[in-house]
Coordinates of C-alpha atoms and ligand atoms in Angstrom, one line a residue:
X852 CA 24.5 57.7 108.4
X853 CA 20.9 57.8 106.1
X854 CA 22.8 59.6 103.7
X855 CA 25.7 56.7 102.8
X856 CA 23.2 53.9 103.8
X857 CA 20.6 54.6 101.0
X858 CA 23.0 54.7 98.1
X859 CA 25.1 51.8 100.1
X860 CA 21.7 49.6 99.5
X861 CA 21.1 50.8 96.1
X862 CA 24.4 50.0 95.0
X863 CA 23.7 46.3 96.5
X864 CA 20.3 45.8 94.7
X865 CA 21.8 47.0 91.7
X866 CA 24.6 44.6 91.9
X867 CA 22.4 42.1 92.6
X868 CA 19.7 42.7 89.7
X869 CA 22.9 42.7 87.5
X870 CA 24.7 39.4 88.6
X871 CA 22.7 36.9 88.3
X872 CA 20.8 36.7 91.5
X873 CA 17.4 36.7 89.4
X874 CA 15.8 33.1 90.6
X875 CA 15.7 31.7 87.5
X876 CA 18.5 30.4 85.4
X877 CA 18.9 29.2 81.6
X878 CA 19.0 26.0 82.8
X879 CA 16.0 25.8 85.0
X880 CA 14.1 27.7 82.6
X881 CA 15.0 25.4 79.9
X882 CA 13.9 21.9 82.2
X883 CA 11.5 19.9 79.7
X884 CA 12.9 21.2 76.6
X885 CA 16.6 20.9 76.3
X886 CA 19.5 20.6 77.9
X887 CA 21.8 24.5 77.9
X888 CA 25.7 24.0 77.7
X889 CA 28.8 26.4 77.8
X890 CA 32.6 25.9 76.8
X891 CA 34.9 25.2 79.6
X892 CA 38.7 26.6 79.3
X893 CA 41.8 26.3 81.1
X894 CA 40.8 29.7 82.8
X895 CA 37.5 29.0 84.3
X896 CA 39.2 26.0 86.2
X897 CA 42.8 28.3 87.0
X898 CA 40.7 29.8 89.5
X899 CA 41.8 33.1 88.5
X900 CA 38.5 34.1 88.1
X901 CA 36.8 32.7 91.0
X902 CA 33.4 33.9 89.6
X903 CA 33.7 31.4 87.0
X904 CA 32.8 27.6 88.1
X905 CA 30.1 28.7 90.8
X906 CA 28.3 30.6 87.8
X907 CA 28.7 27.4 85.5
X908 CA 27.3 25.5 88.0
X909 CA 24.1 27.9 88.3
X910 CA 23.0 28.8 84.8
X911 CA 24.0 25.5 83.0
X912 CA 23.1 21.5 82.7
X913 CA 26.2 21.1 80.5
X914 CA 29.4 21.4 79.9
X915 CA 31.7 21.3 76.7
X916 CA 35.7 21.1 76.4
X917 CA 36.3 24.5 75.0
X918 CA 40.2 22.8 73.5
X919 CA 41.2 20.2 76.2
X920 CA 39.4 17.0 74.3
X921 CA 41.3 18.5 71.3
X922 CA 44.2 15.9 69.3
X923 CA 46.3 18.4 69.9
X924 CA 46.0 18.9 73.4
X925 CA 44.7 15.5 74.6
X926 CA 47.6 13.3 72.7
X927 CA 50.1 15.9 71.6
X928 CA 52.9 13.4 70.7
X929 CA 52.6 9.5 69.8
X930 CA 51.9 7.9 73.0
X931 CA 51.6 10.7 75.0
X932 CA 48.3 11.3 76.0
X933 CA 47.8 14.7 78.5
X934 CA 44.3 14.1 80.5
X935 CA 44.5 16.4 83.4
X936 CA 42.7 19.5 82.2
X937 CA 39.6 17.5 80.5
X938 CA 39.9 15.1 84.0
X939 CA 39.3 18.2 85.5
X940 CA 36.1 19.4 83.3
X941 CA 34.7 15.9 84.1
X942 CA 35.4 16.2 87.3
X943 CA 33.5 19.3 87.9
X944 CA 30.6 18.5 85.9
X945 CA 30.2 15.4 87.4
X946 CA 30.3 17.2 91.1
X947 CA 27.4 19.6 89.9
X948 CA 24.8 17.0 88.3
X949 CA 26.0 18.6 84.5
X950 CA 26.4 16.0 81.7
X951 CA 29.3 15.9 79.7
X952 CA 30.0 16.7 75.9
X953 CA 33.4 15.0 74.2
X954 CA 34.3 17.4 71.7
X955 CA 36.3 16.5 69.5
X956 CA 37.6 12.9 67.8
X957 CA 38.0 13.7 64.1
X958 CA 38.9 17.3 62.8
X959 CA 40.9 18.7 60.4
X960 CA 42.2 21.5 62.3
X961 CA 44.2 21.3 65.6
X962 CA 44.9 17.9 64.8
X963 CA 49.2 17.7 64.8
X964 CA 50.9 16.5 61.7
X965 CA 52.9 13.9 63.1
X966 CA 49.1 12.0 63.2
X967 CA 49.2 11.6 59.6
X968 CA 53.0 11.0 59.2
X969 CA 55.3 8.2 60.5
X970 CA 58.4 8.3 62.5
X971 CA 60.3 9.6 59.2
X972 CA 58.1 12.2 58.6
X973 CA 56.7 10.0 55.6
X974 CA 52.8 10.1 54.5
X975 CA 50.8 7.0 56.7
X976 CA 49.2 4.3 54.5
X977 CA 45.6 3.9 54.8
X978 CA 45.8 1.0 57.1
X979 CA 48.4 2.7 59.8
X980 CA 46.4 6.0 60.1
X981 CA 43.4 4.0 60.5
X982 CA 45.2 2.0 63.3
X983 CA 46.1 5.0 64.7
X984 CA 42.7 6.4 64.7
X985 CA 41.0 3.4 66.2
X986 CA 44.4 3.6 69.0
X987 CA 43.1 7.4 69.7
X988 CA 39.5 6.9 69.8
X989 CA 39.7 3.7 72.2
X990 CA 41.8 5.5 74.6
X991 CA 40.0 8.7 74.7
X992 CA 36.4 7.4 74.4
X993 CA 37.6 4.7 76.7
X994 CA 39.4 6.8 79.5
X995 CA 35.9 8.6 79.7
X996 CA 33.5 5.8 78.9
X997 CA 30.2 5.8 81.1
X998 CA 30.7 9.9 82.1
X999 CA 30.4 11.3 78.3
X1000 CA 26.9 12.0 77.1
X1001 CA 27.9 12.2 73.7
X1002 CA 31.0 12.9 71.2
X1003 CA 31.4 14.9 68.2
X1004 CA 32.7 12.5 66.4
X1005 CA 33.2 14.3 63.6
X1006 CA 33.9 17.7 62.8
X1007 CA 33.5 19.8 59.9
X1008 CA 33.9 17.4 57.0
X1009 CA 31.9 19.2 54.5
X1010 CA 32.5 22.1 52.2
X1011 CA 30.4 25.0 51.6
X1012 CA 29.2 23.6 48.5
X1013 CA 28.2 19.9 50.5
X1014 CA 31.1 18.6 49.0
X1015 CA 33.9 16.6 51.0
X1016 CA 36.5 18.6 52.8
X1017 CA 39.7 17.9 51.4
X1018 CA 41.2 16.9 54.8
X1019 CA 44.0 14.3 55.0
X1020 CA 41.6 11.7 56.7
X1021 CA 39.7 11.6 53.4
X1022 CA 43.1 11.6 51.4
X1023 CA 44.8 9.5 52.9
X1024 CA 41.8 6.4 54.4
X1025 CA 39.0 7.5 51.7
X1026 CA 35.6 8.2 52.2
X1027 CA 35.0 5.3 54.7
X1028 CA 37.4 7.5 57.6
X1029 CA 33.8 8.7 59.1
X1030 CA 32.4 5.1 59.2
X1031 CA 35.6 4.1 61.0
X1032 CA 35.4 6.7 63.3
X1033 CA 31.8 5.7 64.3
X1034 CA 32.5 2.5 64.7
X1035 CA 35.5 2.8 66.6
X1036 CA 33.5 5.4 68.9
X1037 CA 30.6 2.7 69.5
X1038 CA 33.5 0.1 70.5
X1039 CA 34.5 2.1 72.8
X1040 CA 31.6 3.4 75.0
X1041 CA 28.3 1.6 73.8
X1042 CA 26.3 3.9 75.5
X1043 CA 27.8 7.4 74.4
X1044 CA 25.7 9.4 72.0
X1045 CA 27.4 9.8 68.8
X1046 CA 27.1 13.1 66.8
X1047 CA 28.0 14.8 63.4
X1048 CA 29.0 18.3 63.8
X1049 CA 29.8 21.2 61.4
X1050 CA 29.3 25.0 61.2
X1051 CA 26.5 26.2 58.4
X1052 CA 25.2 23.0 58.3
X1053 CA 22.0 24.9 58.6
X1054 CA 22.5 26.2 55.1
X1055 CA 20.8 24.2 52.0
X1056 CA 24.7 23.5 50.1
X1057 CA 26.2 22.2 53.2
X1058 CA 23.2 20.4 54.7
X1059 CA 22.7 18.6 50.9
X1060 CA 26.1 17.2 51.9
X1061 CA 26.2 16.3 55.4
X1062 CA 22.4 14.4 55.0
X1063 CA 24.1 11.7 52.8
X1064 CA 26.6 11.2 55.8
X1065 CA 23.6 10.2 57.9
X1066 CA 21.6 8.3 56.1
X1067 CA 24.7 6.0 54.9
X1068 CA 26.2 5.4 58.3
X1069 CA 22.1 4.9 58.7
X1070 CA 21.9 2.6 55.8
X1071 CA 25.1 0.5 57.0
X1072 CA 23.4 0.3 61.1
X1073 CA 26.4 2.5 61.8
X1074 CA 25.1 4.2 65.3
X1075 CA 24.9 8.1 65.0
X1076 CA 22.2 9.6 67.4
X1077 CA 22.4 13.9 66.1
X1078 CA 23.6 16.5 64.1
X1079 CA 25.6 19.3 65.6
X1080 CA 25.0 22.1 64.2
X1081 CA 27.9 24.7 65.7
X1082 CA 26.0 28.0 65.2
X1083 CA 28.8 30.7 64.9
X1084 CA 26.2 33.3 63.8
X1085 CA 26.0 36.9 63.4
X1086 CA 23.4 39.6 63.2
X1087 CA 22.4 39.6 59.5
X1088 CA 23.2 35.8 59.1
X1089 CA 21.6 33.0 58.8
X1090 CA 18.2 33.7 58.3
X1091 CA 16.2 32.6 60.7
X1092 CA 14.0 30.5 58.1
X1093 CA 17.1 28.1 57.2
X1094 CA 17.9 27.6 60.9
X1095 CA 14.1 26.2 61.2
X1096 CA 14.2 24.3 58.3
X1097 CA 17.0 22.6 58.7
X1098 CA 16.5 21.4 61.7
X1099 CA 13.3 20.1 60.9
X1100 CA 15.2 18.2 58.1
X1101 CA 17.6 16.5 60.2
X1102 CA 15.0 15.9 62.9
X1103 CA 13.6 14.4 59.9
X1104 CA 16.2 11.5 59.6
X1105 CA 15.7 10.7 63.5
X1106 CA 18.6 12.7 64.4
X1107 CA 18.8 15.0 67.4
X1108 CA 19.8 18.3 66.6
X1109 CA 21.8 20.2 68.9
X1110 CA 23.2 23.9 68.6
X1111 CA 26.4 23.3 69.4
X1112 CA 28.8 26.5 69.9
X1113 CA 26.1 29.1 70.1
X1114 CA 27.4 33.1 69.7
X1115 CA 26.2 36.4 67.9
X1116 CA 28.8 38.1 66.5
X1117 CA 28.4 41.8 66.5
X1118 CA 31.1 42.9 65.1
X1119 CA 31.6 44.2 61.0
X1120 CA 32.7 41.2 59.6
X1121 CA 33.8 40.8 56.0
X1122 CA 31.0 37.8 54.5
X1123 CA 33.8 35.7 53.2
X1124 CA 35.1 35.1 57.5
X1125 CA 31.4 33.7 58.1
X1126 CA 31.5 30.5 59.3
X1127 CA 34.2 29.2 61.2
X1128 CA 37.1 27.8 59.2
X1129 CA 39.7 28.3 62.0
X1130 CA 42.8 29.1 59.9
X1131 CA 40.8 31.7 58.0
X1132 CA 41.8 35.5 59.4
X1133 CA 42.3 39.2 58.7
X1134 CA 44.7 41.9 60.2
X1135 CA 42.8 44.0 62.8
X1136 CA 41.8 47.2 61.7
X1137 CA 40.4 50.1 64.1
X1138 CA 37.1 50.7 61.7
X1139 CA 36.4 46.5 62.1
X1140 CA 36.4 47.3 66.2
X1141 CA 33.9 50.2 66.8
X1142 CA 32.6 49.3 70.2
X1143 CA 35.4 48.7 72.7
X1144 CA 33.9 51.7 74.8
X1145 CA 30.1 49.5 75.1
X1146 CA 27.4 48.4 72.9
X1147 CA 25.5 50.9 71.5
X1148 CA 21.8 50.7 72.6
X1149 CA 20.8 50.1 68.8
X1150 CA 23.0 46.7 68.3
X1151 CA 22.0 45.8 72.0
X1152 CA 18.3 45.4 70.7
X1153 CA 19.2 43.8 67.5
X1154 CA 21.3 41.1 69.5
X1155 CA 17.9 40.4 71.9
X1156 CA 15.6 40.6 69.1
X1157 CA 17.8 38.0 67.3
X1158 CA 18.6 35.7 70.2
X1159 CA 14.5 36.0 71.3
X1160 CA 14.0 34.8 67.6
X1161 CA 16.1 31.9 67.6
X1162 CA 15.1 30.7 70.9
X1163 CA 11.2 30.7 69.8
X1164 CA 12.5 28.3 66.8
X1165 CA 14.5 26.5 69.2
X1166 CA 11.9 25.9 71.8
X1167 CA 8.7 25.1 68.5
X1168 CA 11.4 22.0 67.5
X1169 CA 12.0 20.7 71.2
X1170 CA 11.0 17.3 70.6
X1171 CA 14.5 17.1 68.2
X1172 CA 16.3 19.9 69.9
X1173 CA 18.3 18.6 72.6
X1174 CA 20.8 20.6 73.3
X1175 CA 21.8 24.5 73.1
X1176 CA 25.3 25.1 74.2
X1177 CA 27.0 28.7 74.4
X1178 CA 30.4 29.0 73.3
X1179 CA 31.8 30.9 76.2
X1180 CA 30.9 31.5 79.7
X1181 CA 30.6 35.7 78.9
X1182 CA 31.4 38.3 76.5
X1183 CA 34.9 38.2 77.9
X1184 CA 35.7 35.2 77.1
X1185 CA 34.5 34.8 73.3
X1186 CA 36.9 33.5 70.9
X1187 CA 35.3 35.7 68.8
X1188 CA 37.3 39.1 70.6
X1189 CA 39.9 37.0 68.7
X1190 CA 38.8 35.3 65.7
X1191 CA 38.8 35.8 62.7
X1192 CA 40.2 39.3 63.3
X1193 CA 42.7 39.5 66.7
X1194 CA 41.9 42.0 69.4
X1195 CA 38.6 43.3 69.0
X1196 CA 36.5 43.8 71.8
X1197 CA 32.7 41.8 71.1
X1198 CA 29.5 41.4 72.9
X1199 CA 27.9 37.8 71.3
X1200 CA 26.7 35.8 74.3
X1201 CA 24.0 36.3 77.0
X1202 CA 26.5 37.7 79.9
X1203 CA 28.4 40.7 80.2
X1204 CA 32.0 40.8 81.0
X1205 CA 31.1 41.2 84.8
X1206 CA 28.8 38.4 84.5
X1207 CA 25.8 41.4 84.4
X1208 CA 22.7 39.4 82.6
X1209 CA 22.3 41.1 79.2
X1210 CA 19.0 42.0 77.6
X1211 CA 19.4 39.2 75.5
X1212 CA 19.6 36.7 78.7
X1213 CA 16.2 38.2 80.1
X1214 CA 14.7 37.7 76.4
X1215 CA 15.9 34.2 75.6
X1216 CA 14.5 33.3 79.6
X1217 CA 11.3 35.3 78.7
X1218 CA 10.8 33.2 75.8
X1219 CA 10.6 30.0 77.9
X1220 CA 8.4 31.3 80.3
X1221 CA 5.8 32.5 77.4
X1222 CA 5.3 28.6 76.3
X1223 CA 5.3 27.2 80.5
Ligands
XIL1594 C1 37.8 27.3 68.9 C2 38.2 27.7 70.3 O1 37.1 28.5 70.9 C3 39.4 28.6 70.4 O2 39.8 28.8 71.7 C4 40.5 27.9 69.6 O3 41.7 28.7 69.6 C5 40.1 27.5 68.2 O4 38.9 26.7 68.3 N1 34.7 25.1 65.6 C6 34.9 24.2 66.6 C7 35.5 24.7 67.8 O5 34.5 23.0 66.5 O6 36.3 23.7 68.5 C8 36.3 25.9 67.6 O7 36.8 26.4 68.9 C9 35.6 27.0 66.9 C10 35.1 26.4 65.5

């Protein structure tokens, strides 16, 4: 009997130690300094993975709409708006005391091109699309208003070099598309907190292009309350200096400063997919995908030493950070086993792919507790 009891016991404080049963959580580690977020998906709430929501509802404070707020998704065809999925997300975080993050009104990718077209399939004039984008706004921001803590109201609108993004919202309404979308935002839900967002937006190019967006919705008392910065970020990039400087320059301009989609890739990655330019990708290739049999012990440490880093900048600019949100629940459900190369298998965030706590997890906790 001894001899399968012992192990038996073992086995269970193992499992324990590994899945989370640790007291603490990100969230309640992170009380007093910023809220701590994840992406919510179609699977989580499928209930295939029944693991999922009661583990949401533990480590985090707040939840994000991995696709479901998306154009494409949430109003797929004029007049057709599809709420249930996101309904569901608010739903759920509203059950658990987690706040909400609208993500996303204004993008250039998953956007349909029927949005920019009209019934013929003919380019809109500047005065229809903007009709159609205040019609979009008021009935998303609207259907939500009072349960949204903030929106991305924009997305990506800058180039690498800070210049505009040639999107169709700046071809075909002009330069004035993000005012509008502000605007029509703040009709809609008064309270919401309204954000810019972008990926390397942290670097000096791209930031030297998203701070005149600020201070001229500023300039014109156009509300905008932070800066998303998305933080798709990998083991030899950024450097940790331009993370801290930047957000000391946008807390600079009164803006909160949020990381938005938070991972660490760790897989080779050709420099020119950094970033996260969604239409960008290469063919998968075996040599690109060398740990689908575990994480050598080596990268493990350099993913813990790098998240420990970023958390101790995080945590020195809490009084503008206000947010840190994880894009995915675990490993397992990355977009980044997908993107920008299909079919790899990659280790980025803080959980393992049987929701085992990570190194990385007990470093980025550690590093609240050092500061308490
Ligand atoms: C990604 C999602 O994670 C994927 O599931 C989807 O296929 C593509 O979009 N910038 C953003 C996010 O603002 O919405 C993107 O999310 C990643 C890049």
């Amino acid at each position: 009997m001894k001899k399968i009891l012992i192990p038996a016991i073992a086995a269970f404080v193992i499992l324990l130690s590994s899945c989370g049963s640790d007291e603490t959580t990100l969230s309640k580690a992170y009380e007093g300094h910023f809220l701590i977020g994840t992406a919510l998906n179609r699977m989580h709430l499928s209930g295939t993975d029944p693991q999922a929501m009661p583990f949401i509802a533990q480590q985090f404070n707040s939840v994000t709409a991995e696709n479901a707020m998306k154009w494409e998704r949430i109003h797929p065809e004029p007049g057709r708006y599809e709420f249930g999925l996101a309904d569901s997300i608010v739903d759920f975080a509203e059950k658990n005391g987690m706040q909400v993050i609208g993500h996303v009104l204004v993008w250039h990718s998953q956007t349909p091109q029927w949005v920019f077209q009209d019934s013929l399939g003919n380019q809109l004039t500047r005065d229809a699309l903007l009709e159609r984008l205040r019609d979009h706004i008021h009935t998303v921001v609207g259907h939500y208003k009072g349960r949204v803590l903030g929106w991305d109201v924009v997305n990506e609108a800058v180039e690498e070099d800070g210049s505009l993004r040639k999107t169709k919202w700046l071809e075909i309404i002009g330069e004035d598309y993000m005012e509008k979308a502000f605007i029509y935002a703040h009709e809609a839900d008064p309270d919401a907190e309204l954000y810019y967002n972008d990926y390397n937006n942290e670097e000096r190019a791209k930031r030297a292009g998203v701070i005149p967006i600020v201070k001229n919705l500023q300039s014109k008392g156009i509300r905008i309350d932070g800066v998303g910065i998305q933080g798709h970020w990998h083991l030899d990039s950024p450097d940790m200096r331009v993370i801290d400087e930047s957000i000391g320059e946008y807390a600079a301009l009164g803006m909160k400063v949020m990381i938005t989609e938070l991972e660490i890739n760790v897989l080779p990655t050709p420099a020119w997919l950094y970033g996260a330019e969604i239409s960008r990708t290469m063919e998968y290739r075996d040599s690109l995908n060398p740990f689908v049999a575990g994480l050598p012990d080596s990268v493990q440490t350099q993913l813990t030493n790098r998240y420990a880093e970023l958390f101790r900048i995080l945590l020195k600019h809490d009084d503008a950070v206000t947010r840190v949100t994880f894009w995915g629940l675990h490993d397992g459900y990355s977009w980044k086993n997908n993107w920008p190369i299909p079919g790899r298998t990659n280790y980025p965030l803080l959980f393992d792919r049987s929701y085992g706590l990570k190194p990385a997890y007990h470093a980025v906790i550690k590093e609240a507790e050092k500061i308490k």
